[in-house]
Short mmCIF file of C-alpha atoms and ligand atoms in Angstrom, two decimals:
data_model
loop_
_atom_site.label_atom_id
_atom_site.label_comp_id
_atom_site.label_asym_id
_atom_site.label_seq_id
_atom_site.Cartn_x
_atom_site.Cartn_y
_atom_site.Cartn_z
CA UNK Q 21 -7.53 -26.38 -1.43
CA UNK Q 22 -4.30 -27.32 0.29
CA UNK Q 23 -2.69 -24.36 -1.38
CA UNK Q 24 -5.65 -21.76 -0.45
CA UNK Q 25 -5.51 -23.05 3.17
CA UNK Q 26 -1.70 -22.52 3.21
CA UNK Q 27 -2.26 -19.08 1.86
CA UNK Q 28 -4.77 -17.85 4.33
CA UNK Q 29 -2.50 -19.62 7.47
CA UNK Q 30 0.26 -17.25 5.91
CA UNK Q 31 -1.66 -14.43 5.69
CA UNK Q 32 -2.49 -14.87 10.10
CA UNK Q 33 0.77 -16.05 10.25
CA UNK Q 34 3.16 -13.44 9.08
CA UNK Q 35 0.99 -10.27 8.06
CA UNK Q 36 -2.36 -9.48 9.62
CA UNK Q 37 -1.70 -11.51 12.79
CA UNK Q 38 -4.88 -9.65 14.27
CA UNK Q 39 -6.95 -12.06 11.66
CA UNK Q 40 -5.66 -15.14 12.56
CA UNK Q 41 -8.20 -16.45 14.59
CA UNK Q 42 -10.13 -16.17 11.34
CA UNK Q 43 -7.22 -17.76 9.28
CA UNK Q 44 -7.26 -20.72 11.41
CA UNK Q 45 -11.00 -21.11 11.41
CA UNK Q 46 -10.54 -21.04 7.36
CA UNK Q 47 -8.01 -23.65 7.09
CA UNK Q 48 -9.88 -25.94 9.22
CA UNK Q 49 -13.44 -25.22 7.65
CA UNK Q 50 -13.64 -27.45 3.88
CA UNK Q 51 -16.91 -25.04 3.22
CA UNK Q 52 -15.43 -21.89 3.67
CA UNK Q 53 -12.35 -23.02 1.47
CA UNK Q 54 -14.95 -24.32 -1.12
CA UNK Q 55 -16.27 -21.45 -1.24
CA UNK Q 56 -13.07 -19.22 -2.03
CA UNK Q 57 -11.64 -21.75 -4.32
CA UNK Q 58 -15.01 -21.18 -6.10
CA UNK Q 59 -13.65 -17.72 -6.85
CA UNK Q 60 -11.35 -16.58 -9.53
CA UNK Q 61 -7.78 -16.97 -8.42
CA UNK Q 62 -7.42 -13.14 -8.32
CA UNK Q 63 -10.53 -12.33 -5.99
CA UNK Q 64 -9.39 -15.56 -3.39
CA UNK Q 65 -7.09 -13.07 -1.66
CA UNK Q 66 -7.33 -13.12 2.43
CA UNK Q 67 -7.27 -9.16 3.08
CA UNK Q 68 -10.46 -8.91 0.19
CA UNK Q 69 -12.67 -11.73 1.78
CA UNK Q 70 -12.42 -9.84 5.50
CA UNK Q 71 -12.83 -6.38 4.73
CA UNK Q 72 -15.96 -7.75 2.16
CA UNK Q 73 -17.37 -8.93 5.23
CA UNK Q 74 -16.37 -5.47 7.25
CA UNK Q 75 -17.85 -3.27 4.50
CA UNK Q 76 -21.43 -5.39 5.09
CA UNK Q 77 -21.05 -4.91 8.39
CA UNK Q 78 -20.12 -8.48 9.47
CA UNK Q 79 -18.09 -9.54 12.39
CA UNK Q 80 -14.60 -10.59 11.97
CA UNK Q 81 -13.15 -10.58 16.00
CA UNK Q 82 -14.57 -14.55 15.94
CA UNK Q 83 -14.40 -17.70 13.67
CA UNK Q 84 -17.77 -18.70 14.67
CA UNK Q 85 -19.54 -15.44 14.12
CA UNK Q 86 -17.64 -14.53 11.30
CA UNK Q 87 -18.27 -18.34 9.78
CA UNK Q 88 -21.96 -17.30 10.22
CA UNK Q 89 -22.28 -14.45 8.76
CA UNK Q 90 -20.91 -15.44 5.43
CA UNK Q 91 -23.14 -18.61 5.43
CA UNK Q 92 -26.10 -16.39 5.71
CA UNK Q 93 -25.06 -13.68 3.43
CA UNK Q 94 -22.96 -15.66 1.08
CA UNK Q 95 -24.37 -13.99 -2.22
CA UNK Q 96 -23.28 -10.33 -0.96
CA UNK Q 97 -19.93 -11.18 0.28
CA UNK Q 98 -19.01 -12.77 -2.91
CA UNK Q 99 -20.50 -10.43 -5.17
CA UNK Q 100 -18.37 -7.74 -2.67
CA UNK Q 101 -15.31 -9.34 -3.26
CA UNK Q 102 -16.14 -9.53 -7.19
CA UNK Q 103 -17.01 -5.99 -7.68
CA UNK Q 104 -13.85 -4.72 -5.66
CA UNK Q 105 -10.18 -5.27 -4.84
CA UNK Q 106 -7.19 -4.89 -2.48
CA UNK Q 107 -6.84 -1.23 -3.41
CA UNK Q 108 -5.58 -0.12 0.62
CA UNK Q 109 -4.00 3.55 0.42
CA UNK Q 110 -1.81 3.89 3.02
CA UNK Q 111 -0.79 7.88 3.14
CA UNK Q 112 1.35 7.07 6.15
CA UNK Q 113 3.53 5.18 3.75
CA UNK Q 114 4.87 8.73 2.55
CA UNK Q 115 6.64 8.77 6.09
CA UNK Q 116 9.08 5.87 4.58
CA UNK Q 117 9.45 7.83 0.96
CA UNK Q 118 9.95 11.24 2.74
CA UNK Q 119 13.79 10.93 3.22
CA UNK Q 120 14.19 9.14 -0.09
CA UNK Q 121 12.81 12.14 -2.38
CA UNK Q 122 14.51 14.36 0.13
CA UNK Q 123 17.62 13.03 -1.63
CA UNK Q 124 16.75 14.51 -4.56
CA UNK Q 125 16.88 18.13 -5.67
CA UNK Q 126 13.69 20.43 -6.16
CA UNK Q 127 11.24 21.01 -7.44
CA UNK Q 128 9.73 18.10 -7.80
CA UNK Q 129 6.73 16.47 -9.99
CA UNK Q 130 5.30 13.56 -8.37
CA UNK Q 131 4.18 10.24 -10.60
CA UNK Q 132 2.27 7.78 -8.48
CA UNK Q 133 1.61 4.49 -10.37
CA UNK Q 134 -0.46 2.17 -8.90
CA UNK Q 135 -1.85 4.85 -6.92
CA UNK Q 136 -5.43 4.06 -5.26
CA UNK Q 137 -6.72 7.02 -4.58
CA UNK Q 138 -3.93 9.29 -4.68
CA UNK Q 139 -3.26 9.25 -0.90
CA UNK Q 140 0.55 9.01 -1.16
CA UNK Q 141 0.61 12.05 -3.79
CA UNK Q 142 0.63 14.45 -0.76
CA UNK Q 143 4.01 13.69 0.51
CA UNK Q 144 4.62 17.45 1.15
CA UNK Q 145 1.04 18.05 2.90
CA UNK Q 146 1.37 15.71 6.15
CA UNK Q 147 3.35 16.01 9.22
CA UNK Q 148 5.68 13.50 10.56
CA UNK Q 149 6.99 12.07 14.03
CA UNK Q 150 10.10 10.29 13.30
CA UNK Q 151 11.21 8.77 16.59
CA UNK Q 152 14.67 7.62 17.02
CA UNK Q 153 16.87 4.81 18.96
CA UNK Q 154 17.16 6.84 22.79
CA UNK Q 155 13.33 8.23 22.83
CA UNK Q 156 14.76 11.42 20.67
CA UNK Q 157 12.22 12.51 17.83
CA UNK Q 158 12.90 14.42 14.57
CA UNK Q 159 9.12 15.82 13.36
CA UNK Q 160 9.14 17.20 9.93
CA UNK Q 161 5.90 19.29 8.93
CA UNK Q 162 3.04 20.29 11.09
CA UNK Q 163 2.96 17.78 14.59
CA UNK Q 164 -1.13 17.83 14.38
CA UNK Q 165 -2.08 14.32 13.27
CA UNK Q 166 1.44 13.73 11.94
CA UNK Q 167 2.36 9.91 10.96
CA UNK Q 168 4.37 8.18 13.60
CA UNK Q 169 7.80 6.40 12.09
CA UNK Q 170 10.51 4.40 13.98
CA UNK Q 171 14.00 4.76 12.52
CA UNK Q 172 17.12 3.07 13.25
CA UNK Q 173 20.00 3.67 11.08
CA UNK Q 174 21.57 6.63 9.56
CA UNK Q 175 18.41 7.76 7.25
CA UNK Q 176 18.85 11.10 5.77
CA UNK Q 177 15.63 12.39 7.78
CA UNK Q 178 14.76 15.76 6.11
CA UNK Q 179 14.50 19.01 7.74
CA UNK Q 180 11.18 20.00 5.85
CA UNK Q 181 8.89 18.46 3.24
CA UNK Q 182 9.94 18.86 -0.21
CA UNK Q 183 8.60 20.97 -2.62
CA UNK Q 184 6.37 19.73 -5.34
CA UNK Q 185 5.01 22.06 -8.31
CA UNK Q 186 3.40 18.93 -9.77
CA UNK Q 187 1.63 15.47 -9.48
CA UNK Q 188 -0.47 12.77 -11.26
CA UNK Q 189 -1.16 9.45 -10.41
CA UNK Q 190 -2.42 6.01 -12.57
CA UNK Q 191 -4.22 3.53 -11.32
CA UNK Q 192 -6.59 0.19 -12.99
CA UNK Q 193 -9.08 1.43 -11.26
CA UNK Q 194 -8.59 5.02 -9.59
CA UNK Q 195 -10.81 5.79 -6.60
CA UNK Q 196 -12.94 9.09 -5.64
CA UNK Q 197 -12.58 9.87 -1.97
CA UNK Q 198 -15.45 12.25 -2.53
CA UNK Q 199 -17.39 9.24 -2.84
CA UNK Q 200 -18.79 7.69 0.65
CA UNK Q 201 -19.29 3.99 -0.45
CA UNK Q 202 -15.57 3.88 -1.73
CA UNK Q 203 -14.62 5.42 1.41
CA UNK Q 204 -16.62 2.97 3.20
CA UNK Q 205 -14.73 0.57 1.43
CA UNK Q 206 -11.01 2.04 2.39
CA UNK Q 207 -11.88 1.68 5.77
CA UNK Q 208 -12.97 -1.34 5.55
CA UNK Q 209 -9.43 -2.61 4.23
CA UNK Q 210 -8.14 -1.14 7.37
CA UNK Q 211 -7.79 -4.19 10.22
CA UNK Q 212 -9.95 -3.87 12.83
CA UNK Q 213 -7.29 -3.48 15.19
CA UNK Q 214 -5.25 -0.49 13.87
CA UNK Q 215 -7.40 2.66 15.24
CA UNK Q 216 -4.52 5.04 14.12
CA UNK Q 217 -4.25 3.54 10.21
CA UNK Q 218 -7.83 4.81 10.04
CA UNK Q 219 -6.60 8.17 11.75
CA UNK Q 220 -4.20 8.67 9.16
CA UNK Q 221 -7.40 7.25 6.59
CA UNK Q 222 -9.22 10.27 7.44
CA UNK Q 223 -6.77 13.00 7.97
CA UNK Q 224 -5.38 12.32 4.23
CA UNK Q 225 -8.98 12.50 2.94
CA UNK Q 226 -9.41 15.67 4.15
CA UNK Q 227 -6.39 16.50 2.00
CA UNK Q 228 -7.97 14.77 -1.17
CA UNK Q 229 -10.86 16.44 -0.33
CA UNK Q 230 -9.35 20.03 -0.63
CA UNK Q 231 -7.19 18.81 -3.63
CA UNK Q 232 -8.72 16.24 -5.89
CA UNK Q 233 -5.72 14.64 -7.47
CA UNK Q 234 -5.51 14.12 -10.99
CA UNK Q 235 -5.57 10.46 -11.92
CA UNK Q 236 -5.39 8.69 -14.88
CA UNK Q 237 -7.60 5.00 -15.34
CA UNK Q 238 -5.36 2.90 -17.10
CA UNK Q 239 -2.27 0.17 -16.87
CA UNK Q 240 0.96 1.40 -15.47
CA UNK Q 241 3.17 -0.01 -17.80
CA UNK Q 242 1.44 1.65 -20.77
CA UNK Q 243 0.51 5.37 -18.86
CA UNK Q 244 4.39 5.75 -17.15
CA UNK Q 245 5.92 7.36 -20.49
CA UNK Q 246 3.30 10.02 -21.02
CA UNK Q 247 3.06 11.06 -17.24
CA UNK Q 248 6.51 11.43 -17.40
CA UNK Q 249 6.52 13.61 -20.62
CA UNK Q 250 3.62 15.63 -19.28
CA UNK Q 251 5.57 16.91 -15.79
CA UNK Q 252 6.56 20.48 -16.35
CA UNK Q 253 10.02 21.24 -17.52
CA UNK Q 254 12.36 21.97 -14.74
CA UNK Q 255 11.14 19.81 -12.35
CA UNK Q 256 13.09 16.82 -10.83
CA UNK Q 257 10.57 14.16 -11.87
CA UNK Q 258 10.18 11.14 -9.59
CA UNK Q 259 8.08 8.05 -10.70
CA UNK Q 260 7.17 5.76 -7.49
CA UNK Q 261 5.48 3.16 -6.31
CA UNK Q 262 3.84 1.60 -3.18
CA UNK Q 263 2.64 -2.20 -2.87
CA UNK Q 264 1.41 -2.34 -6.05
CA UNK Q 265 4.39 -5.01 -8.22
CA UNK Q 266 2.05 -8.05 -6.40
CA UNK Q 267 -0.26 -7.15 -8.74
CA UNK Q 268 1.98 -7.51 -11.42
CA UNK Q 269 3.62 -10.75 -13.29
CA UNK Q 270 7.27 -11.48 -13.60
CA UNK Q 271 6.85 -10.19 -17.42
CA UNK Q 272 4.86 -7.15 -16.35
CA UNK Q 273 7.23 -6.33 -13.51
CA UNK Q 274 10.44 -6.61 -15.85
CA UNK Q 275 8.45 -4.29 -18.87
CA UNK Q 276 8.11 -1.62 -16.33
CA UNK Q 277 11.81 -1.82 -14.83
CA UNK Q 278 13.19 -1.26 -18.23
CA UNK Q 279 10.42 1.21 -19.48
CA UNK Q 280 11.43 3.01 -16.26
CA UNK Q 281 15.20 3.28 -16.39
CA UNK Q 282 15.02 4.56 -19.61
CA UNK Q 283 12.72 7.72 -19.05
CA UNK Q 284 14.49 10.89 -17.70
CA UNK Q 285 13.04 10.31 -14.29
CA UNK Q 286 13.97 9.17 -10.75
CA UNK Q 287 12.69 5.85 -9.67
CA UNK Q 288 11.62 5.16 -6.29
CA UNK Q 289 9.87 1.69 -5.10
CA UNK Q 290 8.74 0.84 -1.75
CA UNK Q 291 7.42 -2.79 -2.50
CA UNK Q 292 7.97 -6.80 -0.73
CA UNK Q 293 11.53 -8.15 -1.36
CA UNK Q 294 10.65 -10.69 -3.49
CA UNK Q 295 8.97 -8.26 -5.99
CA UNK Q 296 12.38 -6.61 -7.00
CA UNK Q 297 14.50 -9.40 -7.90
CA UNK Q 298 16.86 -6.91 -9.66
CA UNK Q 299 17.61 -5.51 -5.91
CA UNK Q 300 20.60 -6.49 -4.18
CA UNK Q 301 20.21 -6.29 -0.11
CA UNK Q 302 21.39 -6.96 3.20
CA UNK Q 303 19.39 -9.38 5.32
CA UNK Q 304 16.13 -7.90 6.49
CA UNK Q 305 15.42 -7.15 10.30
CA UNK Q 306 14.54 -10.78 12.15
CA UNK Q 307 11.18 -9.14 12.95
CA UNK Q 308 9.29 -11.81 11.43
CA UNK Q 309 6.93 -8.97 10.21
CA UNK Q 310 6.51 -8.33 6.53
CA UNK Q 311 8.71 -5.84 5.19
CA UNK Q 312 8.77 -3.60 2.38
CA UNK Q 313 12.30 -2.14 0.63
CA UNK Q 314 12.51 1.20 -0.33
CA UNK Q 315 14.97 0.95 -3.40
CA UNK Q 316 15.93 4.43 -5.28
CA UNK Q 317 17.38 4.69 -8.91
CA UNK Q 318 17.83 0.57 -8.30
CA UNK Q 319 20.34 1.48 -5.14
CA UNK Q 320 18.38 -0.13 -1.66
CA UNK Q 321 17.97 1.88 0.77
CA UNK Q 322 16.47 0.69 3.57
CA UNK Q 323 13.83 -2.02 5.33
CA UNK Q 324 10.21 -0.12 5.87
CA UNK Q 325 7.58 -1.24 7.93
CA UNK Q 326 4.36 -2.26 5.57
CA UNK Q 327 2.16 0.29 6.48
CA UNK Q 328 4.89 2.98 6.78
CA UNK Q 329 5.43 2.71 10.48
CA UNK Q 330 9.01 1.83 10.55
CA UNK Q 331 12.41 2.61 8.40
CA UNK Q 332 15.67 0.69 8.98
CA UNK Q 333 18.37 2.18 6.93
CA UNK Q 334 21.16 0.41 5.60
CA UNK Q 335 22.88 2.65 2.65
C1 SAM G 430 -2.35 -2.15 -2.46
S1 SAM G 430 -2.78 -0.81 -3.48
C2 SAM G 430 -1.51 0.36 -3.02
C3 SAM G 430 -1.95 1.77 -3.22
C4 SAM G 430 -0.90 2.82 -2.87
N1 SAM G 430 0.25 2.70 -3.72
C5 SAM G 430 -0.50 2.75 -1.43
O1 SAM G 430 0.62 2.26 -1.12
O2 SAM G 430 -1.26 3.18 -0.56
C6 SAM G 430 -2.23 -1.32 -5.10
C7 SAM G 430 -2.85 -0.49 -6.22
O3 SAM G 430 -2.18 -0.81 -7.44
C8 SAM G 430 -3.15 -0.79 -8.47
N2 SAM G 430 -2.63 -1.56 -9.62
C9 SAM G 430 -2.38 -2.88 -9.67
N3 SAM G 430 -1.90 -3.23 -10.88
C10 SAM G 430 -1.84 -2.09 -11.63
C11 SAM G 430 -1.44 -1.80 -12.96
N4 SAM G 430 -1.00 -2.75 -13.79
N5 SAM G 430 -1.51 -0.53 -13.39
C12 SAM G 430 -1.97 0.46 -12.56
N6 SAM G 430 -2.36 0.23 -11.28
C13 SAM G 430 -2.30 -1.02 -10.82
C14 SAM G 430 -4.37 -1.40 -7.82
O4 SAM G 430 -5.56 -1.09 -8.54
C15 SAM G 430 -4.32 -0.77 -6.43
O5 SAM G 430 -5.05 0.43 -6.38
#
């Protein structure tokens, strides 16, 4: 229980601070913390148990209502977080991968593993409002709607959005933006207090909408090889991934790394610190926020803000 309460004091702490009068409520409330400990370790997660109680409609802007609500509705908010997961798609992260795969030479075919719903497979469809140290802005693609980035550094910020002849995507448990309780459920994951993460929700669900994208059900570490081998010759293939090693163990993190590096592919990661161990890196910005690495071909690039809003670039 100690453990769990440290966990969920983190979690208000150091990434969802808008949730922390919830995270302190938790900590202090032996019930509530019975309750989660009840659960399997995987489905105890902080981000799972709020946007549960979003997705029924429950409050989460006060401990007391929100301690309520579960009491009363305990059965639904547990079966919730049992029947779903974690599975945020943040398309605004492609405005941190952007100059990356503008490194590389075109055309490419895009491999998303770990992919959600396929929302960061449309690097080349979204706009982007890069503003820089001195108010200046560099906007890449079309300014309606486009994802807002703060850069500092010398990032290699693209002139236009690459070309891609090609992209698939694998995921445990791919989702279907056409369907309205699973996107009832992606905006549910989105905190309460981030109006323009939904924004950039919608706006890349209209592009999923036009454009299914074709994605695989299955493990990535047992998928990567044939996506790879399936991209169309001639193509600059790129395998990537978003916040998805968490999910993985040491072991599982380590198969893909080698299965990776030895497919004739680019390799770009955008994930926590800690989950690339192999990474060597300067010391990350003393924002206190949680940050993300964007690491290319095993080189580090740069610092990225978690949901894509910021890039600090250090190569
Ligand atoms: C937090 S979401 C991130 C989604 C997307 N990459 C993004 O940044 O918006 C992590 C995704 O990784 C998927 N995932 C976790 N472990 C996986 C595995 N072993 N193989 C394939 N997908 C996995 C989860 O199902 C989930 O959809």
């Amino acid at each position: 229980m100690d453990d769990l309460a440290r966990r969920y004091e983190l979690f208000g702490q150091v990434e969802a601070i808008g949730y922390r009068p919830l995270t302190e409520g938790i900590t202090r409330d032996t019930t509530m913390l019975g309750r989660i400990a009840a659960l399997p370790e995987a489905k105890q997660q902080p981000n799972l148990l709020f946007a549960a109680v979003r997705y029924l409609g429950g409050p989460t802007a006060s401990y007391p209502a929100f301690a309520a609500f579960v009491a009363g509705r305990w059965p639904e908010v547990r079966a919730t977080m049992l029947a779903r997961s974690t599975q945020t798609n943040e398309a605004a992260r492609c405005a941190v991968l952007l100059p990356a795969l503008g490194l590389l030479d075109g055309p490419l075919a895009l491999v998303e593993v770990g992919a959600s719903a396929g929302l960061c497979l449309y690097p080349d469809r979204y706009g982007y409002r890069y503003t820089l140290p001195g108010g200046r802005e560099h906007l890449v693609g079309p300014p309606e709607g486009a994802f807002t980035c703060a850069v500092d550094g010398p990032a290699p910020l693209p002139g236009r959005t690459p070309e891609v002849v090609w992209r698939a995507g694998v995921d445990l448990n791919p989702l279907d933006v056409r369907d309205p309780d699973t996107v009832a459920w992606l905006r549910a994951l989105i905190w309460p207090w981030q109006p323009e993460r939904l924004a950039h929700l919608e706006r890349a669900i209209a592009v999923a909408e036009r454009e299914p994208p074709p994605l695989v059900r299955g493990d990535l570490n047992d998928t990567v090889e044939e996506l790879v081998a399936a991209a169309p010759q001639g193509a600059t293939v790129v395998v990537y991934h978003t916040a998805v090693m968490p999910y993985l163990s040491q072991a599982e993190r380590e198969r893909f790394a080698t299965t990776v590096r030895g497919l004739p592919c680019h390799w770009l990661a955008n994930e926590g610190p800690a989950r690339m161990p192999w990474a060597r890196m300067p010391q990350p910005p003393p924002s206190g926020r949680a940050v993300m690495v964007l690491v290319l071909d095993g080189r580090p690039l740069a610092y990225a803000g978690p949901h894509g809003q910021s890039l600090s670039w250090f190569a």
